[in-house]
PDB file of C-alpha atoms in Angstrom:
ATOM      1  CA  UNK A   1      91.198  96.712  94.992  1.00  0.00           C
ATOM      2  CA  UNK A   2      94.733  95.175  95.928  1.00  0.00           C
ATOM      3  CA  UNK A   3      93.105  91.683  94.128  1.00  0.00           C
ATOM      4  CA  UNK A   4      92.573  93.381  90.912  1.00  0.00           C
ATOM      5  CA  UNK A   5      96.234  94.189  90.738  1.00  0.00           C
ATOM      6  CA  UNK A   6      99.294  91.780  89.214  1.00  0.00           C
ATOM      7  CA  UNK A   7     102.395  91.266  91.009  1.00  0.00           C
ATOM      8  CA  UNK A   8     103.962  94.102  89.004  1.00  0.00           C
ATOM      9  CA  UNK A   9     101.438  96.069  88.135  1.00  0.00           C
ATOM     10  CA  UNK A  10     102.689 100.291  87.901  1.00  0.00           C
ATOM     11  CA  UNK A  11     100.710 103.371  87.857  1.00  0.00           C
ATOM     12  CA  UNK A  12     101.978 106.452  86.421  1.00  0.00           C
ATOM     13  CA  UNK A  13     100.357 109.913  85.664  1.00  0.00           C
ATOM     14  CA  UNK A  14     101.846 112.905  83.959  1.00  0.00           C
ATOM     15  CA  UNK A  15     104.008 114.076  87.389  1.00  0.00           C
ATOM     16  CA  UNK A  16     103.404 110.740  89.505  1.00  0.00           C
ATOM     17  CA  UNK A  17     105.339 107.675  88.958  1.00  0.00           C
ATOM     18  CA  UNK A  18     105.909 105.307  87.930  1.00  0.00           C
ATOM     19  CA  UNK A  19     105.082 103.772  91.411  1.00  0.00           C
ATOM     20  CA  UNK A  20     104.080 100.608  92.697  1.00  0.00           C
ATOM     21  CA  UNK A  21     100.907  99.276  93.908  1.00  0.00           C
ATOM     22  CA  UNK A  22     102.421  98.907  97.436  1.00  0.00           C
ATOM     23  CA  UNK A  23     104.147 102.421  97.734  1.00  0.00           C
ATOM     24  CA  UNK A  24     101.259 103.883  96.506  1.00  0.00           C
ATOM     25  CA  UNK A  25      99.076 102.292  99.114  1.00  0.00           C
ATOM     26  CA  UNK A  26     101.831 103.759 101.600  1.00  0.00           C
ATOM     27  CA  UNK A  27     101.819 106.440 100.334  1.00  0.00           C
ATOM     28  CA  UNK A  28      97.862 107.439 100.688  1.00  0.00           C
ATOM     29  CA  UNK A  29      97.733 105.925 104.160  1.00  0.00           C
ATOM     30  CA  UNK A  30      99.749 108.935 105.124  1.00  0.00           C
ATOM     31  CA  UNK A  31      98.240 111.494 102.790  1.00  0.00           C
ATOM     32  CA  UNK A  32      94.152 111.565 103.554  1.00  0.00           C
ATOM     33  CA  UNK A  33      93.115 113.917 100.420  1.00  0.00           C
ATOM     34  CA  UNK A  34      90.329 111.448  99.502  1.00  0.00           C
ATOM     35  CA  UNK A  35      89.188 111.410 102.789  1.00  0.00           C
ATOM     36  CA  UNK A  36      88.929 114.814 103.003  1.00  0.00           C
ATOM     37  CA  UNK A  37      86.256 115.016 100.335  1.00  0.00           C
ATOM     38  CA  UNK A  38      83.679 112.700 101.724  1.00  0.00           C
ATOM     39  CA  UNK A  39      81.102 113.765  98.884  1.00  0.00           C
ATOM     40  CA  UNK A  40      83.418 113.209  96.065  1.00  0.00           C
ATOM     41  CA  UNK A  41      81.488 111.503  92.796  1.00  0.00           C
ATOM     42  CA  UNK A  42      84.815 110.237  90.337  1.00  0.00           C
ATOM     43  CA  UNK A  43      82.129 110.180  87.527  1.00  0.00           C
ATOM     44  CA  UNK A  44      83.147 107.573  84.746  1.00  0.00           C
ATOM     45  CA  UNK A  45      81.990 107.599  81.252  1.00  0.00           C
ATOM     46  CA  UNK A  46      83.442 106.726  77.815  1.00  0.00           C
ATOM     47  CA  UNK A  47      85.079 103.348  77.952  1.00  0.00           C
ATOM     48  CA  UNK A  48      86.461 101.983  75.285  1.00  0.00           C
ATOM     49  CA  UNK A  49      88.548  99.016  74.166  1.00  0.00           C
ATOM     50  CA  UNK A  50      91.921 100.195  72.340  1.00  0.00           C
ATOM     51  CA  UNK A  51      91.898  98.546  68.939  1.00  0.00           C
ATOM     52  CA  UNK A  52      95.310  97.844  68.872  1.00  0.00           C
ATOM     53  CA  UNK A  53      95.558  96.645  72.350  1.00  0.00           C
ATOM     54  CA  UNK A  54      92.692  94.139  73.509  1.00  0.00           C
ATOM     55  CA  UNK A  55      93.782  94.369  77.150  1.00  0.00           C
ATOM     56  CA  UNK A  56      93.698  98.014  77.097  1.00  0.00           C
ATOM     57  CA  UNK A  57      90.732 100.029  78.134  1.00  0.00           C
ATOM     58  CA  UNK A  58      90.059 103.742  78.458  1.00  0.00           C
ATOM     59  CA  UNK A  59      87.956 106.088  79.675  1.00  0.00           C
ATOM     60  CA  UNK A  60      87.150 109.622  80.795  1.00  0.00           C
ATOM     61  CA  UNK A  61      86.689 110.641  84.595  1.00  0.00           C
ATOM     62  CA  UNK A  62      85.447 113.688  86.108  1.00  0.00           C
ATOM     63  CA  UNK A  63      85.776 114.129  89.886  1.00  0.00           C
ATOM     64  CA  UNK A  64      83.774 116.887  92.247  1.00  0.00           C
ATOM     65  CA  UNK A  65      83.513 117.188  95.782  1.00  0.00           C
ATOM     66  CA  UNK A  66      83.787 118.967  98.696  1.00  0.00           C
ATOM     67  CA  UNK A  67      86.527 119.522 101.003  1.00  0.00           C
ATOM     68  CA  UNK A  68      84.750 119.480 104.281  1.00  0.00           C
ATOM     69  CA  UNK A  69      87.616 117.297 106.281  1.00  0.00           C
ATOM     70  CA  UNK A  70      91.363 118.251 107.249  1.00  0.00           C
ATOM     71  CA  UNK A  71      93.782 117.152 104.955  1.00  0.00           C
ATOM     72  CA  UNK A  72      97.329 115.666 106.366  1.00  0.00           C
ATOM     73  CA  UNK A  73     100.304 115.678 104.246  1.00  0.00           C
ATOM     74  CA  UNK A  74     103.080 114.524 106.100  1.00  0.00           C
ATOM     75  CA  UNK A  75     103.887 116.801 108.869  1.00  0.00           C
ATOM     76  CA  UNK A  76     101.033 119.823 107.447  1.00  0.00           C
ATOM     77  CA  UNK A  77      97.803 119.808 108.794  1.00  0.00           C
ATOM     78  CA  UNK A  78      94.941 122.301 106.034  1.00  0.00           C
ATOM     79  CA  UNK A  79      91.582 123.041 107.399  1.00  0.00           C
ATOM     80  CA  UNK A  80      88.470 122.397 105.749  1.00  0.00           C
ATOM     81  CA  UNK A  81      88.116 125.014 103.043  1.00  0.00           C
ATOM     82  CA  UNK A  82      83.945 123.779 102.653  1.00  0.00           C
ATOM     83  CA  UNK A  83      85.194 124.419  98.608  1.00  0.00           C
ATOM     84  CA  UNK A  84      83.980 121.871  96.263  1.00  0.00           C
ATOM     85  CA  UNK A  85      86.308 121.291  94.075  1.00  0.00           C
ATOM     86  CA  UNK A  86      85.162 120.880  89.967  1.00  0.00           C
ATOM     87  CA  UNK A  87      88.251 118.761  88.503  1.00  0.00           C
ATOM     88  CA  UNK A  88      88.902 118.954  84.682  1.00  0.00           C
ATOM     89  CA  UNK A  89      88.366 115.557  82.950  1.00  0.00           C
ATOM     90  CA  UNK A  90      90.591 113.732  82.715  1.00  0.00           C
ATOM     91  CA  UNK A  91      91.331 109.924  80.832  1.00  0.00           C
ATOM     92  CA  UNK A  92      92.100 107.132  82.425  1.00  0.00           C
ATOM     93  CA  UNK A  93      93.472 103.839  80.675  1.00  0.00           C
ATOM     94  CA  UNK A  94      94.332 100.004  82.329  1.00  0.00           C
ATOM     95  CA  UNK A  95      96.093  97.283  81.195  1.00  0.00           C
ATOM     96  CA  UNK A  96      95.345  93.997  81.860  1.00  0.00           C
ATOM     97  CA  UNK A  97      97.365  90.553  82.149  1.00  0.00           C
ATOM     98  CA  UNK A  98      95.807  87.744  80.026  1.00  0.00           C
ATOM     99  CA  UNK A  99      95.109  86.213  83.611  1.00  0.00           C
ATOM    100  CA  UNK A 100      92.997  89.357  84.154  1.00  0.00           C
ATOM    101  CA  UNK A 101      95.086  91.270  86.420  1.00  0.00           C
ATOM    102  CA  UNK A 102      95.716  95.292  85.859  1.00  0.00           C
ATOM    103  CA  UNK A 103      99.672  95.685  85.297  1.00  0.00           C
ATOM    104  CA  UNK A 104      99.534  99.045  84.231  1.00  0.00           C
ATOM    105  CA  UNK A 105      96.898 102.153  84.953  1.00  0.00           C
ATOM    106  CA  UNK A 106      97.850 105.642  83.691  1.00  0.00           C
ATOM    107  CA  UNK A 107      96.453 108.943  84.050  1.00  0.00           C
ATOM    108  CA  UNK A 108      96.240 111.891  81.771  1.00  0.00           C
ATOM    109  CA  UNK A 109      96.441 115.140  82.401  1.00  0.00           C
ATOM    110  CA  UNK A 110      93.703 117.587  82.061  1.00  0.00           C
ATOM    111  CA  UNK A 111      91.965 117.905  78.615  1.00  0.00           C
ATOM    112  CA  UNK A 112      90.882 121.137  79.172  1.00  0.00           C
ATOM    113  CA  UNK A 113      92.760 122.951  81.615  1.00  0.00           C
ATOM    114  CA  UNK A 114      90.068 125.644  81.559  1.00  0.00           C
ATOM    115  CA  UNK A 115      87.401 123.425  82.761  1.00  0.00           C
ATOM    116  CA  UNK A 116      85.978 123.215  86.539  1.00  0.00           C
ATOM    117  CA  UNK A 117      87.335 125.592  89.307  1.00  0.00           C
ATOM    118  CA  UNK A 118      90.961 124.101  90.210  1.00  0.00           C
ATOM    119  CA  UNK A 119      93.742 126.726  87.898  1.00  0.00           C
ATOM    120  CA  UNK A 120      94.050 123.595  85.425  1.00  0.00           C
ATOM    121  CA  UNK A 121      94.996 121.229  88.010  1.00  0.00           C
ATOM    122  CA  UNK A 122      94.038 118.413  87.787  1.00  0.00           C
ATOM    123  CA  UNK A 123      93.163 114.920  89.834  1.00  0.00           C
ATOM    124  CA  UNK A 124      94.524 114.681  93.723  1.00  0.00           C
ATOM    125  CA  UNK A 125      96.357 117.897  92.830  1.00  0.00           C
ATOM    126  CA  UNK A 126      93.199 119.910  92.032  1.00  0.00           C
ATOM    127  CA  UNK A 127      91.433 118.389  95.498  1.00  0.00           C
ATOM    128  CA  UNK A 128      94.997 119.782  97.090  1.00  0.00           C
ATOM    129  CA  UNK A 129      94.611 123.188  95.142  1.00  0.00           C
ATOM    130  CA  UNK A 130      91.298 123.020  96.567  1.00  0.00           C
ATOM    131  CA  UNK A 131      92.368 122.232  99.924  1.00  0.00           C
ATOM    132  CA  UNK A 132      94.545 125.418 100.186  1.00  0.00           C
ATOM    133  CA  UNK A 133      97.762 123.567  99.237  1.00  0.00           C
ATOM    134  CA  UNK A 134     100.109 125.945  97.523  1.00  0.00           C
ATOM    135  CA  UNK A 135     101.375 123.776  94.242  1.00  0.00           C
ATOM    136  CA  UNK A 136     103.859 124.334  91.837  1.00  0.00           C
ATOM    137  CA  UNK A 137     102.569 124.426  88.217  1.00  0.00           C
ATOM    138  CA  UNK A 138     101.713 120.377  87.545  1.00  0.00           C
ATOM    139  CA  UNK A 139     103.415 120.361  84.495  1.00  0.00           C
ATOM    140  CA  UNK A 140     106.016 118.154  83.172  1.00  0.00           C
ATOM    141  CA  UNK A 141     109.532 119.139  83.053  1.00  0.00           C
ATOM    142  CA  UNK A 142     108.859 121.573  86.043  1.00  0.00           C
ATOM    143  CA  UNK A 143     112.227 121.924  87.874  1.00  0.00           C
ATOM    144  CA  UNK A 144     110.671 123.044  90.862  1.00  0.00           C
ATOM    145  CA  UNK A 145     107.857 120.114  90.991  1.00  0.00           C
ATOM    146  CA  UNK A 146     110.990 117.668  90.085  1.00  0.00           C
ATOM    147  CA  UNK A 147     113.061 119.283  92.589  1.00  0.00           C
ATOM    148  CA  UNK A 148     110.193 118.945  95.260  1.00  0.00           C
ATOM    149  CA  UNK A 149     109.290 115.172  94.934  1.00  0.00           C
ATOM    150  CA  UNK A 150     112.881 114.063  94.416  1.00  0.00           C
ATOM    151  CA  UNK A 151     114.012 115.525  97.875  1.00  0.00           C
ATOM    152  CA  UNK A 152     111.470 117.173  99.825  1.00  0.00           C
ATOM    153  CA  UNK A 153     108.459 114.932  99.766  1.00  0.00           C
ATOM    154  CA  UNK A 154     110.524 112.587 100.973  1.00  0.00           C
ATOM    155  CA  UNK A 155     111.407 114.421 103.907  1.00  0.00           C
ATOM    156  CA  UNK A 156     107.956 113.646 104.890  1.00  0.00           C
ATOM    157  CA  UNK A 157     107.770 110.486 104.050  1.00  0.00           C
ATOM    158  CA  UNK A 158     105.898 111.057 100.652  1.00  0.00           C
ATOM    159  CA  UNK A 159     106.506 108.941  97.455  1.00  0.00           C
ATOM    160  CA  UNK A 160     105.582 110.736  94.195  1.00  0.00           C
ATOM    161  CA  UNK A 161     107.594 107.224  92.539  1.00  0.00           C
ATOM    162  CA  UNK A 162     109.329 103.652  93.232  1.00  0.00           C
ATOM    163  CA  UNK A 163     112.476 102.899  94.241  1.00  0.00           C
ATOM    164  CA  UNK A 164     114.502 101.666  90.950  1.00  0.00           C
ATOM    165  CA  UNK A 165     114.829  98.729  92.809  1.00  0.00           C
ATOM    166  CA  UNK A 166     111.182  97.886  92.909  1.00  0.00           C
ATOM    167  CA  UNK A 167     110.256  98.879  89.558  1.00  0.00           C
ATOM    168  CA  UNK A 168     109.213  95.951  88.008  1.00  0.00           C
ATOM    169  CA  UNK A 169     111.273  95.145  84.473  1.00  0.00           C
ATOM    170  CA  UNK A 170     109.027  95.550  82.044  1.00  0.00           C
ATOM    171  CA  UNK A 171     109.021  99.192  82.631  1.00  0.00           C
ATOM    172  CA  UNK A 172     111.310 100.860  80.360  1.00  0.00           C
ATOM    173  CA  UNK A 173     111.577 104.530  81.110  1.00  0.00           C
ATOM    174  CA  UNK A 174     114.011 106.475  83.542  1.00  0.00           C
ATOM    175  CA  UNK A 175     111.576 109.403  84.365  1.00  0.00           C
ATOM    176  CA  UNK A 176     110.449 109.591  87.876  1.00  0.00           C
ATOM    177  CA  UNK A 177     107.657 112.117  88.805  1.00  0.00           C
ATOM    178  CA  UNK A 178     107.282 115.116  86.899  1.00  0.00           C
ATOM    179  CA  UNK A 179     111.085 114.579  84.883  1.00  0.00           C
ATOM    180  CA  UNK A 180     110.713 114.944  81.190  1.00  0.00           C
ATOM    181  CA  UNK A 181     109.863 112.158  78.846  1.00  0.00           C
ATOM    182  CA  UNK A 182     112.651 109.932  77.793  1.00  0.00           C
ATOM    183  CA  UNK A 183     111.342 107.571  75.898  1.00  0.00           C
TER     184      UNK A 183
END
């Protein structure tokens, strides 16, 4: 998947990121939830161009597996809950470079918070939920979740964003994680 992505290319969800292509790729090497759901379907449906933006797509996802592996984040080791986790839909957008390369993929959060079996979280958060991870409400703005990624996930050598440093210029905003909006 690496090819797909340009040279400063950003992902960012409502409480993740921004954070680069690199440190995200880090990042999961040390953190197996996907690999802890070896039946999960990330059902895709809905695309659409956006008619303002010709290299921006969207589309809805719905994920649902089962957690029948061990999940390792940093130093914490869960058990196999044998839950399947029902994920609330969620949409999805990319942007592309002219050259065809994604610079910029995004995340919603949950449409409907009340859907599937997770309390409202949503994406790797609802697998975790799933996985008998206590979480902090996934909101933005949370102090706590802010508070968390900022100082303790690194602790265990987490990255819920970038570095300043390797944020590529284009990006504008100063929120990192789950901070509020500033732009």
């Amino acid at each position: 998947a690496e090819d797909f992505f340009d040279k400063d290319y950003v992902f960012r969800g409502p409480i993740i990121g921004p954070i680069t292509a690199k440190d995200v790729k880090e990042t999961q090497q040390r953190f197996n939830v996907m690999d802890a759901y070896p039946d999960l379907v990330m059902e895709k449906f809905g695309y659409t161009v956006d008619p303002e933006n010709p290299y921006r797509c969207y589309w809805f996802e719905r994920w649902k597996g089962t957690n029948q592996e061990a999940i390792q984040v940093g130093p914490i080791t869960l058990p196999p809950t044998d839950k399947v986790a029902v994920i609330p839909t969620h949409v999805m957008s990319a942007n592309w470079t002219p050259g065809g390369k994604i610079v910029y993929l995004c995340l919603s959060g949950p449409l409907d918070r009340f859907e599937g079996n997770t309390m409202g979280q949503g994406a790797v958060f609802g697998l975790l939920k799933t996985g008998g991870l206590p979480l902090p409400v996934s909101s933005v703005g949370n102090p706590s979740l802010s508070f968390n990624q900022k100082f303790v996930a690194p602790l265990i050598s987490q990255k819920a964003f970038s570095d300043d440093v390797d944020i590529p210029g284009w990006w504008k905003s100063t929120a990192k994680g789950a901070d509020a909006n500033d732009v």
